Coordinates of C-alpha atoms and ligand atoms in Angstrom, one line a residue:
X1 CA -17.7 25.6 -54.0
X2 CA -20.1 23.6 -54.8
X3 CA -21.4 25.6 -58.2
X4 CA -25.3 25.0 -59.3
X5 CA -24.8 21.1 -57.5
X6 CA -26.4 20.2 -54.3
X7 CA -23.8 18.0 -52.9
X8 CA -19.4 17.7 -53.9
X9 CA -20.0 14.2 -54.8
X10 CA -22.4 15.2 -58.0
X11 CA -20.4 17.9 -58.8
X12 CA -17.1 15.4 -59.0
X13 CA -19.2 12.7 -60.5
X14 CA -20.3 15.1 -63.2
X15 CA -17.0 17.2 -63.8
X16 CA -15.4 13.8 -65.1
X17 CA -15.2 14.9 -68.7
X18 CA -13.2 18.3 -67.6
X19 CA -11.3 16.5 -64.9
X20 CA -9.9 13.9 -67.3
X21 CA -9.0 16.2 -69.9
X22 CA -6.6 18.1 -67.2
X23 CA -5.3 14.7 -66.6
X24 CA -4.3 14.1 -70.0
X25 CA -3.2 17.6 -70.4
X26 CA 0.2 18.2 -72.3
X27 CA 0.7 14.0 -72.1
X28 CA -0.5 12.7 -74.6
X29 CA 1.2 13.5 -78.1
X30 CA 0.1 13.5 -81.8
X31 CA 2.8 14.9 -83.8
X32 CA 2.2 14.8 -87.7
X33 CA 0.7 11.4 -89.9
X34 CA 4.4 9.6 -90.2
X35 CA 5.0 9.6 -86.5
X36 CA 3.5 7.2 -84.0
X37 CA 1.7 8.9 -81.7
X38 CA 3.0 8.7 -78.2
X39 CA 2.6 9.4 -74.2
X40 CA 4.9 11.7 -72.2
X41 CA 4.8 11.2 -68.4
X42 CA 7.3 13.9 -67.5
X43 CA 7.8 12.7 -64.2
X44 CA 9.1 9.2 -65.1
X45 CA 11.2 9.7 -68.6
X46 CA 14.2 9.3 -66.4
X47 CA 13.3 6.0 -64.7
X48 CA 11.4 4.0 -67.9
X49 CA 14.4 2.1 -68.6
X50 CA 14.7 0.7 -65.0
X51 CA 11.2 0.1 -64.9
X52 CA 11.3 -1.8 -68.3
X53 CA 13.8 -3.8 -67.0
X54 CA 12.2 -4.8 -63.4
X55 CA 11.6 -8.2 -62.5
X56 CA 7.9 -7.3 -61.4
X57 CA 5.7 -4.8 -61.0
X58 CA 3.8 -4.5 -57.5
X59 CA 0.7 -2.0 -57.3
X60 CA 0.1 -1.2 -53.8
X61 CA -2.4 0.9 -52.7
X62 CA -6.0 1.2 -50.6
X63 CA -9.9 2.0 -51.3
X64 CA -10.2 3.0 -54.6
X65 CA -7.2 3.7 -55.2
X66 CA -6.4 -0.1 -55.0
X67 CA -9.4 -0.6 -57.3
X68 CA -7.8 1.8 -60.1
X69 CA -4.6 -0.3 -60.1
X70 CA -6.6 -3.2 -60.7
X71 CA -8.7 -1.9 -63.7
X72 CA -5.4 -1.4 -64.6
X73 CA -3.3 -4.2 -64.5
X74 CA -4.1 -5.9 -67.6
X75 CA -3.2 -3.1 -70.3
X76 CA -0.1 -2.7 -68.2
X77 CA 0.4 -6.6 -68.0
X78 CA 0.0 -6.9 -71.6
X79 CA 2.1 -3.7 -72.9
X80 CA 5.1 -4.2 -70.7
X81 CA 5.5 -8.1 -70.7
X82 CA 6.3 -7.6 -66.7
X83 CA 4.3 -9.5 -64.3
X84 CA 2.5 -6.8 -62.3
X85 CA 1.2 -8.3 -59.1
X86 CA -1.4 -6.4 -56.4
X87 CA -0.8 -5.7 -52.9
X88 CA -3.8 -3.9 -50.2
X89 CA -1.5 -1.9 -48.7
X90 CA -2.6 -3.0 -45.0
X91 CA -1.9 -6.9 -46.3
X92 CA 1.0 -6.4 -47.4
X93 CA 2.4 -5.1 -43.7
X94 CA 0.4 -7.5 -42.3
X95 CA 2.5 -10.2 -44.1
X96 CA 5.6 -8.7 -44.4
X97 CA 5.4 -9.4 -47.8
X98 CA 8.4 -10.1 -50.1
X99 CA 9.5 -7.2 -51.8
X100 CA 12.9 -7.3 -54.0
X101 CA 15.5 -4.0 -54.9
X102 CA 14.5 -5.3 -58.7
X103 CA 10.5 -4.5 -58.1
X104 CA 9.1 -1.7 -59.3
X105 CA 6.2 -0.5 -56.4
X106 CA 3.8 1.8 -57.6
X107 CA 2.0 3.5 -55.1
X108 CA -1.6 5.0 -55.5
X109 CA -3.1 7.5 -53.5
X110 CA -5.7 10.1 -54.1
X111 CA -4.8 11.9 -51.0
X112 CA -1.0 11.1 -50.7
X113 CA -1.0 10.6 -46.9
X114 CA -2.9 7.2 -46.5
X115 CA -1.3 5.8 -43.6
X116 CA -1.3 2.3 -44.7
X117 CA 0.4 3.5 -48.0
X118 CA 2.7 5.6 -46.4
X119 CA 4.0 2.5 -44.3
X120 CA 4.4 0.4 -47.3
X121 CA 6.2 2.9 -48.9
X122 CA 8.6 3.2 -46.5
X123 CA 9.1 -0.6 -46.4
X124 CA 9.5 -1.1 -49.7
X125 CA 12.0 1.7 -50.0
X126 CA 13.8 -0.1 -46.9
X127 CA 13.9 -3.3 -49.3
X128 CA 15.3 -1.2 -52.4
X129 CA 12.8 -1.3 -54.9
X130 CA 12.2 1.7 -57.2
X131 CA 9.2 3.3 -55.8
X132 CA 6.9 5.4 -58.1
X133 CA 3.9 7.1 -56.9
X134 CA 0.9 8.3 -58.5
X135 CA -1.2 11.0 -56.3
X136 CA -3.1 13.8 -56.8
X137 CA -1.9 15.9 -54.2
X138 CA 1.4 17.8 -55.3
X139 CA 3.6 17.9 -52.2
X140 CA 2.2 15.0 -50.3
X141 CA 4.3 12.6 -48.5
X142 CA 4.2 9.9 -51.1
X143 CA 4.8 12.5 -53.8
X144 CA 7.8 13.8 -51.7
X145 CA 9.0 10.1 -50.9
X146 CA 8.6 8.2 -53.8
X147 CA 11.6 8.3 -56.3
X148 CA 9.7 9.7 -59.0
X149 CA 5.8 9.4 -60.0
X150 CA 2.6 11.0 -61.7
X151 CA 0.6 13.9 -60.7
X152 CA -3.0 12.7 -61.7
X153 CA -4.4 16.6 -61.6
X154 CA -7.7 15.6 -61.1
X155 CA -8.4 18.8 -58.8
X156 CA -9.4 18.6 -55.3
X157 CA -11.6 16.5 -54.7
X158 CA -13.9 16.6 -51.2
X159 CA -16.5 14.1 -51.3
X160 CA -15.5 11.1 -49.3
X161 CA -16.1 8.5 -51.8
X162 CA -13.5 9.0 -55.0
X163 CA -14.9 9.3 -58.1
X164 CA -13.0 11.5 -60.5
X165 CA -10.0 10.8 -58.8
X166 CA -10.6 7.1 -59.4
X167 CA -11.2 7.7 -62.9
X168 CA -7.9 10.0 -63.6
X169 CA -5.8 7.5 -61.9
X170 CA -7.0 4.8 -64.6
X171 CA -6.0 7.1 -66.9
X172 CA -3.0 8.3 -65.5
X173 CA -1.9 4.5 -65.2
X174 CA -3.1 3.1 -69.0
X175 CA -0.8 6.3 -69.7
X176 CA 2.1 4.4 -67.6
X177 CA 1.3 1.4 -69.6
X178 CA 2.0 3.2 -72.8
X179 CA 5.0 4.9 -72.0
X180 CA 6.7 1.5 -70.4
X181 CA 5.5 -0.3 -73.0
X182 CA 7.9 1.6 -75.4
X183 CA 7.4 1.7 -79.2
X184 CA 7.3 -1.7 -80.4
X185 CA 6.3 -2.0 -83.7
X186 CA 3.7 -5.7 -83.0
X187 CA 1.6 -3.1 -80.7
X188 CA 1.9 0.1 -82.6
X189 CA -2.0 -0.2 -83.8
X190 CA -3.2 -1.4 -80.4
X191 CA -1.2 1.7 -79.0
X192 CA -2.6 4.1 -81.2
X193 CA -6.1 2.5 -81.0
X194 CA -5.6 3.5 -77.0
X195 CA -4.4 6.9 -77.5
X196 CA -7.4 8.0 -80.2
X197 CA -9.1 6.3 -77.2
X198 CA -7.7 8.3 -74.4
X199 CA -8.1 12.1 -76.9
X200 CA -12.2 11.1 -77.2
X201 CA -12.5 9.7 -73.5
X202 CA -13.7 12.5 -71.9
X203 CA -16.0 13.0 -74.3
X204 CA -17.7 9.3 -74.1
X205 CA -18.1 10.3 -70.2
X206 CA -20.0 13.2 -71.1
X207 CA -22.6 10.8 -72.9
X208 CA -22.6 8.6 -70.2
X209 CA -23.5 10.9 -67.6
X210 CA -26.5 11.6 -69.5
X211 CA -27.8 8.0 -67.8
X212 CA -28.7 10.1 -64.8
X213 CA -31.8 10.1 -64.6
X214 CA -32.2 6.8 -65.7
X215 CA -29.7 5.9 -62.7
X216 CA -31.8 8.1 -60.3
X217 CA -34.9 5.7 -61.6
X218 CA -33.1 2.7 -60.7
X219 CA -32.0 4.0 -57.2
X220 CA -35.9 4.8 -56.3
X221 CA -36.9 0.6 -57.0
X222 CA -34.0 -0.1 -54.8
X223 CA -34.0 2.5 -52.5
X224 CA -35.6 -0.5 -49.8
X225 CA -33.1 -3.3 -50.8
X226 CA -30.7 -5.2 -48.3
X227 CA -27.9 -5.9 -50.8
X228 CA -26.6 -5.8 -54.3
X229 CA -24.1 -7.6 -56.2
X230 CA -22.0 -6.6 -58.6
X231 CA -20.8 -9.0 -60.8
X232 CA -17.9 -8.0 -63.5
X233 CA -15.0 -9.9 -64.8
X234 CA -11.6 -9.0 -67.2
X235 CA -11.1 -5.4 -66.8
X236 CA -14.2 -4.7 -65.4
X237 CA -13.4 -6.9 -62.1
X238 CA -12.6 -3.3 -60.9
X239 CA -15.5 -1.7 -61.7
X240 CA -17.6 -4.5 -59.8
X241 CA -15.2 -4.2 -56.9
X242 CA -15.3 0.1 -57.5
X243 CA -19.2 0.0 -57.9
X244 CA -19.8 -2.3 -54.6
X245 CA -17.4 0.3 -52.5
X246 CA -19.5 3.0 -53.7
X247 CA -23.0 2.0 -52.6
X248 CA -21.6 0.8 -49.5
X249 CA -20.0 3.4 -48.6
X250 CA -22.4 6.3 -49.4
X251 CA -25.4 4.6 -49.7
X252 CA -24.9 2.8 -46.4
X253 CA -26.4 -0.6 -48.2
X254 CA -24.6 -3.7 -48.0
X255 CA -23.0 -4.3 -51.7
X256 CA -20.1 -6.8 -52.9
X257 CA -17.9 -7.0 -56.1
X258 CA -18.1 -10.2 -57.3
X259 CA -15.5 -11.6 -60.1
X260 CA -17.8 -13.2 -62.7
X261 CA -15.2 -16.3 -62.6
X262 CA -15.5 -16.9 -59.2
X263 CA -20.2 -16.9 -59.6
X264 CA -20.0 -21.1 -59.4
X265 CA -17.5 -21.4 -56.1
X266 CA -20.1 -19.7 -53.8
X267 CA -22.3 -16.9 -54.8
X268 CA -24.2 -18.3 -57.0
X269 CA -26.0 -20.2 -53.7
X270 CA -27.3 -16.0 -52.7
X271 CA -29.1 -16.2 -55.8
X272 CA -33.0 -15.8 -56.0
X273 CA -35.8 -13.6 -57.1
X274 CA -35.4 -10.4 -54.7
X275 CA -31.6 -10.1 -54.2
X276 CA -30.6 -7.3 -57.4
X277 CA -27.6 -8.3 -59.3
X278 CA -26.0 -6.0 -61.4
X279 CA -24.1 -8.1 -64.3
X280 CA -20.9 -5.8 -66.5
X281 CA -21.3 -7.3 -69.6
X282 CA -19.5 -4.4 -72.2
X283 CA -18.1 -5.6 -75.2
X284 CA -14.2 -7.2 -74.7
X285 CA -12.9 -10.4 -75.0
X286 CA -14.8 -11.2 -71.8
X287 CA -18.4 -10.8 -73.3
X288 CA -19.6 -14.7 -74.3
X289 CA -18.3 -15.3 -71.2
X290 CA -20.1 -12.8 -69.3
X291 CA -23.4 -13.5 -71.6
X292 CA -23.2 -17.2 -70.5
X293 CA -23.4 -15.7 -67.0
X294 CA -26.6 -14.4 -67.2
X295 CA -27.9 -17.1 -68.8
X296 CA -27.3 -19.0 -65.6
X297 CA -27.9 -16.2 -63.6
X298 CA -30.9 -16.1 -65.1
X299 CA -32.1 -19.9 -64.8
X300 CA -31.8 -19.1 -61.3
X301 CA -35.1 -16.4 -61.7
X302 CA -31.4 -13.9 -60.8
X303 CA -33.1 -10.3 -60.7
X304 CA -30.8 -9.1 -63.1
X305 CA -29.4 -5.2 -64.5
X306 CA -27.3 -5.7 -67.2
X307 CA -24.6 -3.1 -68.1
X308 CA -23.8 -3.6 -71.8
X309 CA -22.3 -1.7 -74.8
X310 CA -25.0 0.7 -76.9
X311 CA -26.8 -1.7 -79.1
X312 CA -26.3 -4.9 -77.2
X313 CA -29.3 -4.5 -75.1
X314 CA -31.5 -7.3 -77.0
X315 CA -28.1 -10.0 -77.5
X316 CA -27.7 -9.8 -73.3
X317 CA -31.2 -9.4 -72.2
X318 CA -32.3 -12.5 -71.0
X319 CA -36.4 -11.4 -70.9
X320 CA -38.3 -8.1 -71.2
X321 CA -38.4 -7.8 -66.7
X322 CA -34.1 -7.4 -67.0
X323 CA -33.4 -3.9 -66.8
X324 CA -30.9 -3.0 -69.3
X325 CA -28.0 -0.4 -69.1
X326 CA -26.6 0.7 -72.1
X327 CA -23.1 2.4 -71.9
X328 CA -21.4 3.8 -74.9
X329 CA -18.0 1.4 -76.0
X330 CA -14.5 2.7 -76.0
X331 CA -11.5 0.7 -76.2
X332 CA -11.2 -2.2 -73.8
X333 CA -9.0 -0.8 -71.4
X334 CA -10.4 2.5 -71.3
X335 CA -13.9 0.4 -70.2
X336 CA -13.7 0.5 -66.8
X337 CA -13.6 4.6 -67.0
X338 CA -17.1 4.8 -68.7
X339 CA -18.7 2.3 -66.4
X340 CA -18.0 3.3 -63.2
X341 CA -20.0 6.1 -64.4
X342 CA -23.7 5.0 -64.2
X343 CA -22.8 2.7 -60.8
X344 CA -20.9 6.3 -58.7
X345 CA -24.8 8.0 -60.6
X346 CA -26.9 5.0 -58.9
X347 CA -24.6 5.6 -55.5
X348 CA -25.2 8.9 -55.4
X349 CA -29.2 8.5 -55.9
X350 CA -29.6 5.9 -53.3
X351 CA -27.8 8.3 -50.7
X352 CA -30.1 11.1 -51.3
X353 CA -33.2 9.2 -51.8
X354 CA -32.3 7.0 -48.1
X355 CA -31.6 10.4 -47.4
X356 CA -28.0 10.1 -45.8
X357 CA -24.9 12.5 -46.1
X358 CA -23.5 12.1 -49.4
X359 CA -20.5 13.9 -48.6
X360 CA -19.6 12.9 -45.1
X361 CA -20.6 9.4 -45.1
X362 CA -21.1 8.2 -41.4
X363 CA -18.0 6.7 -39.8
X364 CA -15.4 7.5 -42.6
X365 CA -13.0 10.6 -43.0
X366 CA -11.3 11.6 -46.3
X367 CA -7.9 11.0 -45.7
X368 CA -7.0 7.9 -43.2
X369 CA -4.0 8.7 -41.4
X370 CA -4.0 6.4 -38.9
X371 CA -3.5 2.8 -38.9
Ligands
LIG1 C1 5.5 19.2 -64.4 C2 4.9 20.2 -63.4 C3 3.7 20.9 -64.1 C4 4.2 21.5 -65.5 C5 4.9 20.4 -66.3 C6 5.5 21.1 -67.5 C7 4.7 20.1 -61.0 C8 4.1 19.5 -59.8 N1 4.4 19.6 -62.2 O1 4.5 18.2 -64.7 O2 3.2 21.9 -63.3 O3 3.1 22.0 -66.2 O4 5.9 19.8 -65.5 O5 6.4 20.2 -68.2 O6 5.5 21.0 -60.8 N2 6.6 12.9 -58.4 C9 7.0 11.9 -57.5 N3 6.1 11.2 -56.9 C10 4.8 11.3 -57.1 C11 4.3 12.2 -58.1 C12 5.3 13.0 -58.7 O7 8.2 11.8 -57.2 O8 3.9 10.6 -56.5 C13 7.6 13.7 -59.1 C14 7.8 13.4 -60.6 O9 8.8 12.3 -60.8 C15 8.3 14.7 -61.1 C16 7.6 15.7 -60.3 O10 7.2 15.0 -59.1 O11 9.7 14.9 -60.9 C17 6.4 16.3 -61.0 O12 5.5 15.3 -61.4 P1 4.3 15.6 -62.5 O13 3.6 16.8 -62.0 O14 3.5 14.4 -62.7 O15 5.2 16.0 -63.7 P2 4.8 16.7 -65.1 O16 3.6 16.1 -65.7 O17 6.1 16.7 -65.9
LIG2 C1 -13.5 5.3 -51.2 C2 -12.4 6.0 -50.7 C3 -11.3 5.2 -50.0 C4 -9.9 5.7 -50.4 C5 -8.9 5.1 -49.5 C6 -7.5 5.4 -50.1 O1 -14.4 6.1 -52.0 O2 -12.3 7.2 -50.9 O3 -11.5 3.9 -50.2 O4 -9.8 5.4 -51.8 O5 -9.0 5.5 -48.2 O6 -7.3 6.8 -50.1 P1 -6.1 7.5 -50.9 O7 -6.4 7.2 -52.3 O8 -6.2 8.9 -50.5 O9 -4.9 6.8 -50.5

């Protein structure tokens, strides 16, 4: 049921504030002022010690899903002290890849029945690691076959291209962060800085998805265009990668994710006055970084949209022709959550206005279960 929407991508796209607070349901807890606050991920109280105490961490996943894991990595990284490495499912067959009975594999998957995921599940569990899954579909395979894991309960979701389940699975992951990160008492203020973040999150989407027209505006000057970067670095290398899969896969226009670190090893040649470039450039410990970037992008006549934090517009805007889009700021690693936002908005609008199926997009099926 598609309500008052014309399409289940809008719908999705727009019931991000309602689908995150089910996500969070019941999880997180704030007890009274003398207790820390805390997360409680029912499904993996009985495992938190092993996965403390793994050598590693491997995410393994597909898609989207692949790209939550990676917007994820460096709260998880920097709470747990574990090196968390990240493995494309299909690669990691491809390789045969080590993996050790002391790794933790986390395995995301909207669906639960990726067929690439599936097989690495099964590999890894063949290898003895401690597999945990994170899915939004109860009684999937990888919910049946993982050891233990997360229910994201972003609802179904039937558009082809993930959005609110991309979204919950940050979520559901910077939650994993928090509860193996344990109670130490040198990140009790970043933890509850994260956790005030996570109770207002859904709604800092709701005032993001008030960019849609603006988005829709955006889509109509590039509704002709051949290609768009996306260039994004720190915890917003996801949302590049996230925001790239997106237009290419609705809006049937060539798009790339581009790590901002990477701009002087080869991209930065693509660079003239008609390509569009969309530069992620929110407030984190990334941001003079990511301003020098469009400086150069810039001295290269880059035609440049700037995503920045409300406010920021005139410290990023390199002349009055660089469209600016201003995103409300959360804390760092909830980020990547509010700016997918306006990039799944400008997907969506470039579909409709190209005037392909924004549900079904040609050549691609929901659920992959073949190889
Ligand atoms: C569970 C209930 C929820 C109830 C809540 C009350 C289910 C599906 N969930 O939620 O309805 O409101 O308790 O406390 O009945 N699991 C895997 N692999 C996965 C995902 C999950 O093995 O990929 C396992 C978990 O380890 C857990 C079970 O499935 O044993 C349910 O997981 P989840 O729904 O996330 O647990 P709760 O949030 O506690
Ligand atoms: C993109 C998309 C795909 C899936 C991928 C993995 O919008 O939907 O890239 O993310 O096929 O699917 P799941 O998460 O079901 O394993």
């Amino acid at each position: 049921n598609k309500g008052h929407y014309e399409h289940y991508m809008q719908k999705e796209i727009n019931e991000q504030p309602e689908s995150l607070t089910t996500t969070m349901r019941g999880r997180l807890i704030r007890r009274g002022s003398n207790i820390p606050k805390s997360v409680l991920l029912g499904g993996l109280k009985d495992h938190l010690k092993t996965i403390r105490r793994s050598r590693r961490i491997v995410f393994i996943g597909c898609g989207t899903s692949y790209n939550a894991a990676l917007a994820a990595r460096p709260i998880l990284e920097e709470l747990s002290g574990v090196p968390v490495t990240m493995e494309i499912a299909s690669d990691l067959l491809d390789r045969e890849g080590p993996i050790y009975r002391e790794d933790t594999a986390i395995f995301v998957s909207q669906s639960g029945e990726t067929a690439d995921t599936l097989l690495a599940l099964q590999y890894a569990l063949d290898n003895g690691a401690l597999c945990v899954g994170i899915t939004n579909t109860v009684g999937s395979a990888i919910a049946r076959n993982t050891h233990c894991g997360v229910h994201i309960n972003a609802g179904a979701e039937i558009g082809v291209a993930s959005t609110k389940a991309y979204t919950s699975q940050i979520v559901v992951m910077v939650m994993l962060a928090l509860a193996i990160g344990g109670d130490t008492i040198s990140y009790q203020a970043r933890r509850e800085a994260i956790i005030d973040g996570l109770f207002d999150l859904p709604n800092k989407v709701r005032e993001v998805l008030k960019l849609d027209q603006e988005m829709k505006d955006l889509a109509k000057q590039l509704i002709a265009e051949q290609s768009l970067l996306v260039f994004g670095r720190g915890y917003n290398y996801a949302t590049a990668l996230e925001g790239a899969l997106k237009v290419k896969e609705v809006a049937l226009m060539h798009s790339e994710g581009i790590l901002a670190g990477e701009m002087k090893h080869g991209p930065l040649a693509l660079v003239d006055e008609n390509l569009p470039i969309v530069v992620v450039a929110t407030r984190d410990a990334c941001f003079s970084k990511q301003q020098s970037v469009i400086q150069q992008l810039h001295a290269r006549k880059g035609r440049l949209i700037v995503m920045c934090s409300k406010g920021d517009a005139a410290s990023v805007r390199p002349n009055e022709h660089c469209r600016v889009i201003e995103v409300p700021q959360v804390e760092d690693c909830l980020q990547p959550v509010i700016n997918v936002v306006p990039l799944q908005l400008l997907a969506y609008h470039l579909t409709v206005l190209r005037g392909y199926n924004v549900d079904q997009p040609r050549n691609l099926a929901k659920s992959v279960t073949t190889q």
